[in-house]
């Protein structure tokens, strides 16, 4: 969702801000803008994608500035609603992520006091409030302003006659980059990596003032110290390299990601956490929810620990009466619904564990304990390597809980993923790309894999796709089966093999073209499907990984055949920080 970046230092701010905004593009946005301070306060903002021509024809001078990518919530995407927003005197400029819940009341009050509003945004109340509170000290004016805001915000403010960038955080992430003669602030670490590896994660309620050589953090008006942390991601991690899309790059990084995550998620101190509780509840959204569903099959099947998996957006409002260990799964660590569910679990006195990919993210501050996935920055909006990394964590947790019975299997996972890259999915892509609807079906742990396959397909190819437990199709969806409705079925050895073969025959009999993902040499399956995708013979855990990667590639190449905007699908944001 929206991204913000701020800079103060020895260099020209505008090029750094633009570069920073480009790093934040992956979060999703519909307009952008920057403001710098020179002789005047200069603002440039536009609807649409960041383009160099805008900045080349209007280079904004000044060594201090703020920038923003907007993902519209209040007010349509247009030039006027784009950030930064300014006050009546054009002395103050503000960029903001989050939602000001009491903005309409504040706006009425400010209008009654003579302020003029140009946009439909909630954000615009902030520069007007700062204007009223400003008596020559921007930090103090921001402090007084945030005291009347309700809702969530990560905001940056600058003023024409102040040398500082002021940053404030409440329920929306904000990280400072500590440079050499320069300071930065951004909504995540990606714009900072080019400039520094030293970062400070602000806490809710913090207000920071940044000048070129110094920063200070206040809480309730009192200076506080926050640790300076060293980022474990490098700038190369956020570059696309020779790949056409970030998504493809990230798919190809998965062997390494799986290997690293399995290697590092070996802290046995989590074992008692799982043994002390009556059960485990996973809360998550989207792809992370699907990883949680796989975890359920692993933990229940291997360790006889009951697991429930809840959509975080539901859990918050319909909290079950549990005493479980609550596991929040979130790549970004910032998904508003997942954070809200986790807070709710804490309020119910549940023990909590986070599984996340982002150092310093909000989820790590809420949960009692954290396990990190080692996926590195994921820039493609569609989650790929983060899903595989979550599976790696869950497989390792199940392994630790079950006397390391998966040790040998896990040591081979990365090799098995690499083998998928050699497969030819051309025929399956041909079958899918013109479809009006595609079903993905599987049983047991392959049911969430099917859900994830369908999610990937719909989000990047825009072809409607449904994931189903294979047995459910005849309870309604059969009505949709036609020769234009391919079904992609996972049918590998195990106790559901025979029933899957029957299901595939039933679907075939209703005219659906079938893609069968099965074990190599399975002539029975090969004979009944239209396209057979053979996987190397392997244990269940490995097949969960390989089928997931097959689906990622199938979606990717289908979307590519349809010339979709793969890394930034329409209407989507990478990190969903509003409920
Ligand atoms: C789909 C996708 C989303 C995310 C969901 C949760 O490809 O990326 O469904 O999985 O928004 O995000 P995190 O894991 O950051 O909480």
PDB file of C-alpha atoms in Angstrom, residues 113-392:
ATOM      1  CA  UNK A 113     -11.776  28.075  11.363  1.00  0.00           C
ATOM      2  CA  UNK A 114     -11.092  29.262   7.804  1.00  0.00           C
ATOM      3  CA  UNK A 115      -8.848  26.550   6.359  1.00  0.00           C
ATOM      4  CA  UNK A 116      -9.186  25.784   2.702  1.00  0.00           C
ATOM      5  CA  UNK A 117      -9.049  22.131   1.555  1.00  0.00           C
ATOM      6  CA  UNK A 118      -8.163  21.116  -1.967  1.00  0.00           C
ATOM      7  CA  UNK A 119      -8.306  17.304  -1.817  1.00  0.00           C
ATOM      8  CA  UNK A 120     -10.768  14.624  -0.711  1.00  0.00           C
ATOM      9  CA  UNK A 121      -8.160  12.874   1.405  1.00  0.00           C
ATOM     10  CA  UNK A 122      -8.116  12.209   5.124  1.00  0.00           C
ATOM     11  CA  UNK A 123      -4.430  13.214   5.109  1.00  0.00           C
ATOM     12  CA  UNK A 124      -4.996  16.856   4.279  1.00  0.00           C
ATOM     13  CA  UNK A 125      -6.187  17.626   7.796  1.00  0.00           C
ATOM     14  CA  UNK A 126      -2.631  16.983   9.006  1.00  0.00           C
ATOM     15  CA  UNK A 127      -0.790  19.902   7.321  1.00  0.00           C
ATOM     16  CA  UNK A 128      -3.639  22.235   8.329  1.00  0.00           C
ATOM     17  CA  UNK A 129      -3.430  21.106  11.938  1.00  0.00           C
ATOM     18  CA  UNK A 130       0.348  21.491  11.881  1.00  0.00           C
ATOM     19  CA  UNK A 131      -0.139  24.978  10.452  1.00  0.00           C
ATOM     20  CA  UNK A 132      -2.314  25.900  13.449  1.00  0.00           C
ATOM     21  CA  UNK A 133       0.146  24.399  15.924  1.00  0.00           C
ATOM     22  CA  UNK A 134       3.264  25.810  14.306  1.00  0.00           C
ATOM     23  CA  UNK A 135       5.149  28.449  16.279  1.00  0.00           C
ATOM     24  CA  UNK A 136       8.566  28.007  14.681  1.00  0.00           C
ATOM     25  CA  UNK A 137       9.208  24.463  15.966  1.00  0.00           C
ATOM     26  CA  UNK A 138       7.989  21.766  13.553  1.00  0.00           C
ATOM     27  CA  UNK A 139       8.658  18.928  15.985  1.00  0.00           C
ATOM     28  CA  UNK A 140       6.450  20.501  18.618  1.00  0.00           C
ATOM     29  CA  UNK A 141       3.757  21.290  16.046  1.00  0.00           C
ATOM     30  CA  UNK A 142       3.694  17.663  14.879  1.00  0.00           C
ATOM     31  CA  UNK A 143       3.587  16.485  18.487  1.00  0.00           C
ATOM     32  CA  UNK A 144       0.513  18.619  19.184  1.00  0.00           C
ATOM     33  CA  UNK A 145      -1.078  17.551  15.918  1.00  0.00           C
ATOM     34  CA  UNK A 146      -0.775  13.797  16.339  1.00  0.00           C
ATOM     35  CA  UNK A 147      -2.323  14.142  19.791  1.00  0.00           C
ATOM     36  CA  UNK A 148      -5.703  14.808  18.134  1.00  0.00           C
ATOM     37  CA  UNK A 149      -5.447  12.176  15.375  1.00  0.00           C
ATOM     38  CA  UNK A 150      -7.309   8.888  15.720  1.00  0.00           C
ATOM     39  CA  UNK A 151      -6.378   6.012  13.464  1.00  0.00           C
ATOM     40  CA  UNK A 152      -3.155   4.848  11.916  1.00  0.00           C
ATOM     41  CA  UNK A 153      -0.341   6.864  10.507  1.00  0.00           C
ATOM     42  CA  UNK A 154       3.239   6.830   9.427  1.00  0.00           C
ATOM     43  CA  UNK A 155       3.820  10.430   8.470  1.00  0.00           C
ATOM     44  CA  UNK A 156       6.612  12.728   7.440  1.00  0.00           C
ATOM     45  CA  UNK A 157       6.402  16.502   7.628  1.00  0.00           C
ATOM     46  CA  UNK A 158       8.658  19.300   6.439  1.00  0.00           C
ATOM     47  CA  UNK A 159       8.348  23.078   6.774  1.00  0.00           C
ATOM     48  CA  UNK A 160       9.830  25.853   4.687  1.00  0.00           C
ATOM     49  CA  UNK A 161      11.669  27.402   7.640  1.00  0.00           C
ATOM     50  CA  UNK A 162      12.853  24.244   9.418  1.00  0.00           C
ATOM     51  CA  UNK A 163      15.947  22.129   8.647  1.00  0.00           C
ATOM     52  CA  UNK A 164      14.439  18.869   9.746  1.00  0.00           C
ATOM     53  CA  UNK A 165      12.228  16.053   8.539  1.00  0.00           C
ATOM     54  CA  UNK A 166       9.779  15.122  11.285  1.00  0.00           C
ATOM     55  CA  UNK A 167       8.491  11.541  11.364  1.00  0.00           C
ATOM     56  CA  UNK A 168       5.676  10.074  13.453  1.00  0.00           C
ATOM     57  CA  UNK A 169       4.380   6.535  13.742  1.00  0.00           C
ATOM     58  CA  UNK A 170       1.143   5.008  15.021  1.00  0.00           C
ATOM     59  CA  UNK A 171       0.092   1.531  13.790  1.00  0.00           C
ATOM     60  CA  UNK A 172       1.815   1.959  10.450  1.00  0.00           C
ATOM     61  CA  UNK A 173       5.459   1.024   9.883  1.00  0.00           C
ATOM     62  CA  UNK A 174       8.245   3.582   9.733  1.00  0.00           C
ATOM     63  CA  UNK A 175      11.964   2.952   9.742  1.00  0.00           C
ATOM     64  CA  UNK A 176      14.840   5.407   9.939  1.00  0.00           C
ATOM     65  CA  UNK A 177      18.054   4.975   7.934  1.00  0.00           C
ATOM     66  CA  UNK A 178      21.115   6.327   9.715  1.00  0.00           C
ATOM     67  CA  UNK A 179      23.616   7.496   7.121  1.00  0.00           C
ATOM     68  CA  UNK A 180      26.854   9.401   7.121  1.00  0.00           C
ATOM     69  CA  UNK A 181      25.911  13.078   7.070  1.00  0.00           C
ATOM     70  CA  UNK A 182      22.412  12.149   5.972  1.00  0.00           C
ATOM     71  CA  UNK A 183      19.260  10.604   7.428  1.00  0.00           C
ATOM     72  CA  UNK A 184      16.413   8.827   5.744  1.00  0.00           C
ATOM     73  CA  UNK A 185      13.004   7.572   6.735  1.00  0.00           C
ATOM     74  CA  UNK A 186      10.772   5.152   4.865  1.00  0.00           C
ATOM     75  CA  UNK A 187       7.839   2.856   5.274  1.00  0.00           C
ATOM     76  CA  UNK A 188      10.054  -0.179   4.784  1.00  0.00           C
ATOM     77  CA  UNK A 189      13.729  -0.932   4.416  1.00  0.00           C
ATOM     78  CA  UNK A 190      13.900  -1.260   0.639  1.00  0.00           C
ATOM     79  CA  UNK A 191      14.584   2.445  -0.136  1.00  0.00           C
ATOM     80  CA  UNK A 192      17.277   2.564   2.544  1.00  0.00           C
ATOM     81  CA  UNK A 193      19.438  -0.356   1.396  1.00  0.00           C
ATOM     82  CA  UNK A 194      21.279   1.703  -1.234  1.00  0.00           C
ATOM     83  CA  UNK A 195      22.385   4.235   1.375  1.00  0.00           C
ATOM     84  CA  UNK A 196      22.928   2.548   4.710  1.00  0.00           C
ATOM     85  CA  UNK A 197      22.696  -0.745   6.548  1.00  0.00           C
ATOM     86  CA  UNK A 198      21.984   0.951   9.896  1.00  0.00           C
ATOM     87  CA  UNK A 199      18.316   1.289  10.686  1.00  0.00           C
ATOM     88  CA  UNK A 200      16.082   2.188  13.608  1.00  0.00           C
ATOM     89  CA  UNK A 201      12.542   0.837  13.753  1.00  0.00           C
ATOM     90  CA  UNK A 202      10.169   3.354  15.291  1.00  0.00           C
ATOM     91  CA  UNK A 203       7.534   2.183  17.775  1.00  0.00           C
ATOM     92  CA  UNK A 204       3.902   3.266  17.893  1.00  0.00           C
ATOM     93  CA  UNK A 205       3.715   6.685  19.547  1.00  0.00           C
ATOM     94  CA  UNK A 206       7.267   7.680  18.522  1.00  0.00           C
ATOM     95  CA  UNK A 207       8.031  11.023  16.929  1.00  0.00           C
ATOM     96  CA  UNK A 208      11.470  11.487  15.396  1.00  0.00           C
ATOM     97  CA  UNK A 209      13.262  14.567  14.219  1.00  0.00           C
ATOM     98  CA  UNK A 210      15.902  14.042  11.540  1.00  0.00           C
ATOM     99  CA  UNK A 211      18.619  16.448  10.523  1.00  0.00           C
ATOM    100  CA  UNK A 212      21.681  15.709   8.407  1.00  0.00           C
ATOM    101  CA  UNK A 213      23.942  14.745  11.334  1.00  0.00           C
ATOM    102  CA  UNK A 214      21.556  13.913  14.074  1.00  0.00           C
ATOM    103  CA  UNK A 215      18.314  12.235  14.940  1.00  0.00           C
ATOM    104  CA  UNK A 216      16.241  12.241  18.061  1.00  0.00           C
ATOM    105  CA  UNK A 217      13.216  10.156  19.048  1.00  0.00           C
ATOM    106  CA  UNK A 218      10.587  11.381  21.477  1.00  0.00           C
ATOM    107  CA  UNK A 219       7.766   9.558  23.165  1.00  0.00           C
ATOM    108  CA  UNK A 220       5.181  11.608  25.036  1.00  0.00           C
ATOM    109  CA  UNK A 221       7.628  14.498  24.685  1.00  0.00           C
ATOM    110  CA  UNK A 222      10.490  12.636  26.377  1.00  0.00           C
ATOM    111  CA  UNK A 223      13.622  11.511  24.459  1.00  0.00           C
ATOM    112  CA  UNK A 224      13.910   7.722  24.110  1.00  0.00           C
ATOM    113  CA  UNK A 225      16.576   5.432  22.703  1.00  0.00           C
ATOM    114  CA  UNK A 226      15.793   2.760  20.126  1.00  0.00           C
ATOM    115  CA  UNK A 227      18.394   0.202  19.062  1.00  0.00           C
ATOM    116  CA  UNK A 228      20.283   0.746  15.834  1.00  0.00           C
ATOM    117  CA  UNK A 229      20.009  -2.525  13.936  1.00  0.00           C
ATOM    118  CA  UNK A 230      22.047  -3.809  11.019  1.00  0.00           C
ATOM    119  CA  UNK A 231      19.884  -4.878   8.098  1.00  0.00           C
ATOM    120  CA  UNK A 232      20.544  -8.375   6.865  1.00  0.00           C
ATOM    121  CA  UNK A 233      19.334  -7.656   3.311  1.00  0.00           C
ATOM    122  CA  UNK A 234      21.585  -6.188   0.608  1.00  0.00           C
ATOM    123  CA  UNK A 235      20.824  -3.784  -2.210  1.00  0.00           C
ATOM    124  CA  UNK A 236      21.282  -6.561  -4.796  1.00  0.00           C
ATOM    125  CA  UNK A 237      18.331  -8.376  -3.217  1.00  0.00           C
ATOM    126  CA  UNK A 238      15.951  -5.692  -4.435  1.00  0.00           C
ATOM    127  CA  UNK A 239      17.220  -5.649  -8.029  1.00  0.00           C
ATOM    128  CA  UNK A 240      15.651  -7.653 -10.834  1.00  0.00           C
ATOM    129  CA  UNK A 241      18.962  -8.658 -12.381  1.00  0.00           C
ATOM    130  CA  UNK A 242      18.686 -10.491 -15.696  1.00  0.00           C
ATOM    131  CA  UNK A 243      15.133 -11.685 -15.038  1.00  0.00           C
ATOM    132  CA  UNK A 244      12.211 -10.246 -16.949  1.00  0.00           C
ATOM    133  CA  UNK A 245      10.092 -10.044 -13.818  1.00  0.00           C
ATOM    134  CA  UNK A 246      10.696 -10.000 -10.079  1.00  0.00           C
ATOM    135  CA  UNK A 247       8.228 -12.853  -9.777  1.00  0.00           C
ATOM    136  CA  UNK A 248      10.341 -15.125 -11.961  1.00  0.00           C
ATOM    137  CA  UNK A 249      13.503 -14.115 -10.119  1.00  0.00           C
ATOM    138  CA  UNK A 250      11.817 -14.887  -6.820  1.00  0.00           C
ATOM    139  CA  UNK A 251      10.551 -18.253  -8.058  1.00  0.00           C
ATOM    140  CA  UNK A 252      14.108 -19.133  -9.051  1.00  0.00           C
ATOM    141  CA  UNK A 253      15.463 -18.042  -5.668  1.00  0.00           C
ATOM    142  CA  UNK A 254      13.387 -20.673  -3.912  1.00  0.00           C
ATOM    143  CA  UNK A 255      15.964 -23.474  -3.680  1.00  0.00           C
ATOM    144  CA  UNK A 256      18.280 -21.116  -1.806  1.00  0.00           C
ATOM    145  CA  UNK A 257      15.438 -19.658   0.280  1.00  0.00           C
ATOM    146  CA  UNK A 258      14.220 -23.108   1.294  1.00  0.00           C
ATOM    147  CA  UNK A 259      17.720 -24.260   2.155  1.00  0.00           C
ATOM    148  CA  UNK A 260      18.501 -21.154   4.241  1.00  0.00           C
ATOM    149  CA  UNK A 261      15.187 -21.153   6.066  1.00  0.00           C
ATOM    150  CA  UNK A 262      15.399 -24.834   6.975  1.00  0.00           C
ATOM    151  CA  UNK A 263      18.974 -24.281   8.143  1.00  0.00           C
ATOM    152  CA  UNK A 264      18.159 -21.326  10.389  1.00  0.00           C
ATOM    153  CA  UNK A 265      14.751 -22.336  11.773  1.00  0.00           C
ATOM    154  CA  UNK A 266      16.271 -24.894  14.094  1.00  0.00           C
ATOM    155  CA  UNK A 267      15.804 -23.273  17.482  1.00  0.00           C
ATOM    156  CA  UNK A 268      14.518 -26.107  19.652  1.00  0.00           C
ATOM    157  CA  UNK A 269      13.265 -23.643  22.261  1.00  0.00           C
ATOM    158  CA  UNK A 270      10.015 -23.453  20.312  1.00  0.00           C
ATOM    159  CA  UNK A 271       9.258 -27.136  21.021  1.00  0.00           C
ATOM    160  CA  UNK A 272       7.944 -26.522  24.573  1.00  0.00           C
ATOM    161  CA  UNK A 273       5.737 -23.725  23.235  1.00  0.00           C
ATOM    162  CA  UNK A 274       3.824 -26.284  21.182  1.00  0.00           C
ATOM    163  CA  UNK A 275       3.829 -28.911  23.923  1.00  0.00           C
ATOM    164  CA  UNK A 276       2.386 -26.660  26.643  1.00  0.00           C
ATOM    165  CA  UNK A 277      -0.882 -25.848  24.880  1.00  0.00           C
ATOM    166  CA  UNK A 278      -4.099 -27.730  24.089  1.00  0.00           C
ATOM    167  CA  UNK A 279      -3.759 -26.810  20.419  1.00  0.00           C
ATOM    168  CA  UNK A 280      -2.467 -24.377  17.848  1.00  0.00           C
ATOM    169  CA  UNK A 281      -4.430 -21.668  16.038  1.00  0.00           C
ATOM    170  CA  UNK A 282      -2.929 -20.062  12.948  1.00  0.00           C
ATOM    171  CA  UNK A 283      -4.101 -16.583  11.914  1.00  0.00           C
ATOM    172  CA  UNK A 284      -3.142 -15.245   8.499  1.00  0.00           C
ATOM    173  CA  UNK A 285      -4.384 -13.848   5.186  1.00  0.00           C
ATOM    174  CA  UNK A 286      -4.054 -14.888   1.558  1.00  0.00           C
ATOM    175  CA  UNK A 287      -1.018 -16.947   0.682  1.00  0.00           C
ATOM    176  CA  UNK A 288       0.157 -16.993   4.298  1.00  0.00           C
ATOM    177  CA  UNK A 289      -3.222 -18.476   5.238  1.00  0.00           C
ATOM    178  CA  UNK A 290      -2.646 -21.240   2.711  1.00  0.00           C
ATOM    179  CA  UNK A 291       0.758 -21.957   4.238  1.00  0.00           C
ATOM    180  CA  UNK A 292      -1.023 -22.152   7.601  1.00  0.00           C
ATOM    181  CA  UNK A 293      -3.405 -24.759   6.173  1.00  0.00           C
ATOM    182  CA  UNK A 294      -0.451 -26.869   5.041  1.00  0.00           C
ATOM    183  CA  UNK A 295       0.943 -26.546   8.577  1.00  0.00           C
ATOM    184  CA  UNK A 296      -2.309 -27.997   9.900  1.00  0.00           C
ATOM    185  CA  UNK A 297      -1.884 -31.155   7.826  1.00  0.00           C
ATOM    186  CA  UNK A 298       1.753 -31.483   8.869  1.00  0.00           C
ATOM    187  CA  UNK A 299       1.232 -30.937  12.578  1.00  0.00           C
ATOM    188  CA  UNK A 300      -1.921 -32.997  12.868  1.00  0.00           C
ATOM    189  CA  UNK A 301      -0.576 -35.779  10.629  1.00  0.00           C
ATOM    190  CA  UNK A 302       2.931 -36.018  12.056  1.00  0.00           C
ATOM    191  CA  UNK A 303       2.593 -34.813  15.631  1.00  0.00           C
ATOM    192  CA  UNK A 304      -1.112 -35.304  16.511  1.00  0.00           C
ATOM    193  CA  UNK A 305      -1.341 -31.659  17.615  1.00  0.00           C
ATOM    194  CA  UNK A 306      -4.753 -30.180  16.765  1.00  0.00           C
ATOM    195  CA  UNK A 307      -4.508 -27.083  14.599  1.00  0.00           C
ATOM    196  CA  UNK A 308      -7.178 -24.620  13.538  1.00  0.00           C
ATOM    197  CA  UNK A 309      -6.450 -22.100  10.826  1.00  0.00           C
ATOM    198  CA  UNK A 310      -8.397 -18.849  10.858  1.00  0.00           C
ATOM    199  CA  UNK A 311      -8.616 -16.015   8.384  1.00  0.00           C
ATOM    200  CA  UNK A 312      -7.194 -13.129  10.375  1.00  0.00           C
ATOM    201  CA  UNK A 313      -9.890 -10.747   9.116  1.00  0.00           C
ATOM    202  CA  UNK A 314     -12.552 -13.009  10.673  1.00  0.00           C
ATOM    203  CA  UNK A 315     -10.685 -13.979  13.818  1.00  0.00           C
ATOM    204  CA  UNK A 316     -10.524 -10.409  15.037  1.00  0.00           C
ATOM    205  CA  UNK A 317     -14.310 -10.053  15.092  1.00  0.00           C
ATOM    206  CA  UNK A 318     -15.328 -13.661  15.784  1.00  0.00           C
ATOM    207  CA  UNK A 319     -12.659 -14.817  18.196  1.00  0.00           C
ATOM    208  CA  UNK A 320     -13.102 -18.451  19.208  1.00  0.00           C
ATOM    209  CA  UNK A 321     -12.779 -19.393  22.899  1.00  0.00           C
ATOM    210  CA  UNK A 322      -9.248 -20.798  22.760  1.00  0.00           C
ATOM    211  CA  UNK A 323      -6.270 -21.293  25.026  1.00  0.00           C
ATOM    212  CA  UNK A 324      -4.064 -22.209  22.078  1.00  0.00           C
ATOM    213  CA  UNK A 325      -0.679 -21.080  20.933  1.00  0.00           C
ATOM    214  CA  UNK A 326      -1.638 -18.498  18.297  1.00  0.00           C
ATOM    215  CA  UNK A 327       0.713 -18.394  15.317  1.00  0.00           C
ATOM    216  CA  UNK A 328       0.530 -15.285  13.131  1.00  0.00           C
ATOM    217  CA  UNK A 329       1.920 -15.951   9.659  1.00  0.00           C
ATOM    218  CA  UNK A 330       2.747 -12.860   7.637  1.00  0.00           C
ATOM    219  CA  UNK A 331       5.452 -12.287   5.081  1.00  0.00           C
ATOM    220  CA  UNK A 332       5.436  -8.521   5.532  1.00  0.00           C
ATOM    221  CA  UNK A 333       4.783  -8.533   9.255  1.00  0.00           C
ATOM    222  CA  UNK A 334       2.511  -5.540   8.669  1.00  0.00           C
ATOM    223  CA  UNK A 335      -0.811  -6.942   7.428  1.00  0.00           C
ATOM    224  CA  UNK A 336      -3.417  -5.022   9.422  1.00  0.00           C
ATOM    225  CA  UNK A 337      -5.856  -7.937   9.769  1.00  0.00           C
ATOM    226  CA  UNK A 338      -3.157 -10.316  10.976  1.00  0.00           C
ATOM    227  CA  UNK A 339      -1.843  -7.794  13.490  1.00  0.00           C
ATOM    228  CA  UNK A 340      -5.366  -7.143  14.763  1.00  0.00           C
ATOM    229  CA  UNK A 341      -5.989 -10.885  15.154  1.00  0.00           C
ATOM    230  CA  UNK A 342      -2.720 -11.292  17.022  1.00  0.00           C
ATOM    231  CA  UNK A 343      -3.548  -8.427  19.374  1.00  0.00           C
ATOM    232  CA  UNK A 344      -6.903 -10.055  19.998  1.00  0.00           C
ATOM    233  CA  UNK A 345      -5.206 -13.360  20.803  1.00  0.00           C
ATOM    234  CA  UNK A 346      -2.952 -11.570  23.284  1.00  0.00           C
ATOM    235  CA  UNK A 347      -5.946  -9.912  24.867  1.00  0.00           C
ATOM    236  CA  UNK A 348      -7.292 -13.462  25.377  1.00  0.00           C
ATOM    237  CA  UNK A 349      -4.038 -14.357  27.155  1.00  0.00           C
ATOM    238  CA  UNK A 350      -2.921 -16.771  24.455  1.00  0.00           C
ATOM    239  CA  UNK A 351       0.771 -17.385  23.889  1.00  0.00           C
ATOM    240  CA  UNK A 352       1.800 -16.017  20.519  1.00  0.00           C
ATOM    241  CA  UNK A 353       4.355 -16.819  17.864  1.00  0.00           C
ATOM    242  CA  UNK A 354       5.056 -14.851  14.668  1.00  0.00           C
ATOM    243  CA  UNK A 355       6.372 -16.316  11.435  1.00  0.00           C
ATOM    244  CA  UNK A 356       7.551 -13.429   9.307  1.00  0.00           C
ATOM    245  CA  UNK A 357      10.074 -12.408   6.699  1.00  0.00           C
ATOM    246  CA  UNK A 358      10.778  -8.867   7.827  1.00  0.00           C
ATOM    247  CA  UNK A 359      13.175  -7.894  10.553  1.00  0.00           C
ATOM    248  CA  UNK A 360      11.777  -5.188  12.815  1.00  0.00           C
ATOM    249  CA  UNK A 361       8.250  -5.543  11.440  1.00  0.00           C
ATOM    250  CA  UNK A 362       5.305  -4.818  13.702  1.00  0.00           C
ATOM    251  CA  UNK A 363       4.363  -8.464  14.161  1.00  0.00           C
ATOM    252  CA  UNK A 364       7.739  -9.120  15.798  1.00  0.00           C
ATOM    253  CA  UNK A 365       6.927  -6.516  18.432  1.00  0.00           C
ATOM    254  CA  UNK A 366       3.545  -7.946  19.282  1.00  0.00           C
ATOM    255  CA  UNK A 367       4.288 -11.681  19.352  1.00  0.00           C
ATOM    256  CA  UNK A 368       5.976 -13.358  22.311  1.00  0.00           C
ATOM    257  CA  UNK A 369       8.385 -15.121  19.972  1.00  0.00           C
ATOM    258  CA  UNK A 370       9.315 -14.919  16.285  1.00  0.00           C
ATOM    259  CA  UNK A 371      10.644 -17.332  13.707  1.00  0.00           C
ATOM    260  CA  UNK A 372      12.074 -15.601  10.646  1.00  0.00           C
ATOM    261  CA  UNK A 373      11.725 -16.912   7.136  1.00  0.00           C
ATOM    262  CA  UNK A 374      14.845 -16.247   5.069  1.00  0.00           C
ATOM    263  CA  UNK A 375      13.239 -15.249   1.795  1.00  0.00           C
ATOM    264  CA  UNK A 376      14.940 -11.861   1.460  1.00  0.00           C
ATOM    265  CA  UNK A 377      12.867  -8.966   0.121  1.00  0.00           C
ATOM    266  CA  UNK A 378       9.920 -10.095  -1.970  1.00  0.00           C
ATOM    267  CA  UNK A 379       9.115  -7.432  -4.541  1.00  0.00           C
ATOM    268  CA  UNK A 380       6.656  -9.194  -6.857  1.00  0.00           C
ATOM    269  CA  UNK A 381       3.169  -8.595  -5.487  1.00  0.00           C
ATOM    270  CA  UNK A 382       2.302 -12.273  -5.830  1.00  0.00           C
ATOM    271  CA  UNK A 383       3.879 -14.168  -2.953  1.00  0.00           C
ATOM    272  CA  UNK A 384       6.122 -17.024  -4.117  1.00  0.00           C
ATOM    273  CA  UNK A 385       9.379 -17.451  -2.258  1.00  0.00           C
ATOM    274  CA  UNK A 386       7.823 -16.239   0.977  1.00  0.00           C
ATOM    275  CA  UNK A 387       5.272 -19.077   0.741  1.00  0.00           C
ATOM    276  CA  UNK A 388       8.029 -21.644   0.229  1.00  0.00           C
ATOM    277  CA  UNK A 389       9.940 -20.136   3.141  1.00  0.00           C
ATOM    278  CA  UNK A 390       6.845 -20.401   5.343  1.00  0.00           C
ATOM    279  CA  UNK A 391       6.519 -24.052   4.312  1.00  0.00           C
ATOM    280  CA  UNK A 392      10.182 -24.515   5.222  1.00  0.00           C
TER     281      UNK A 392
END
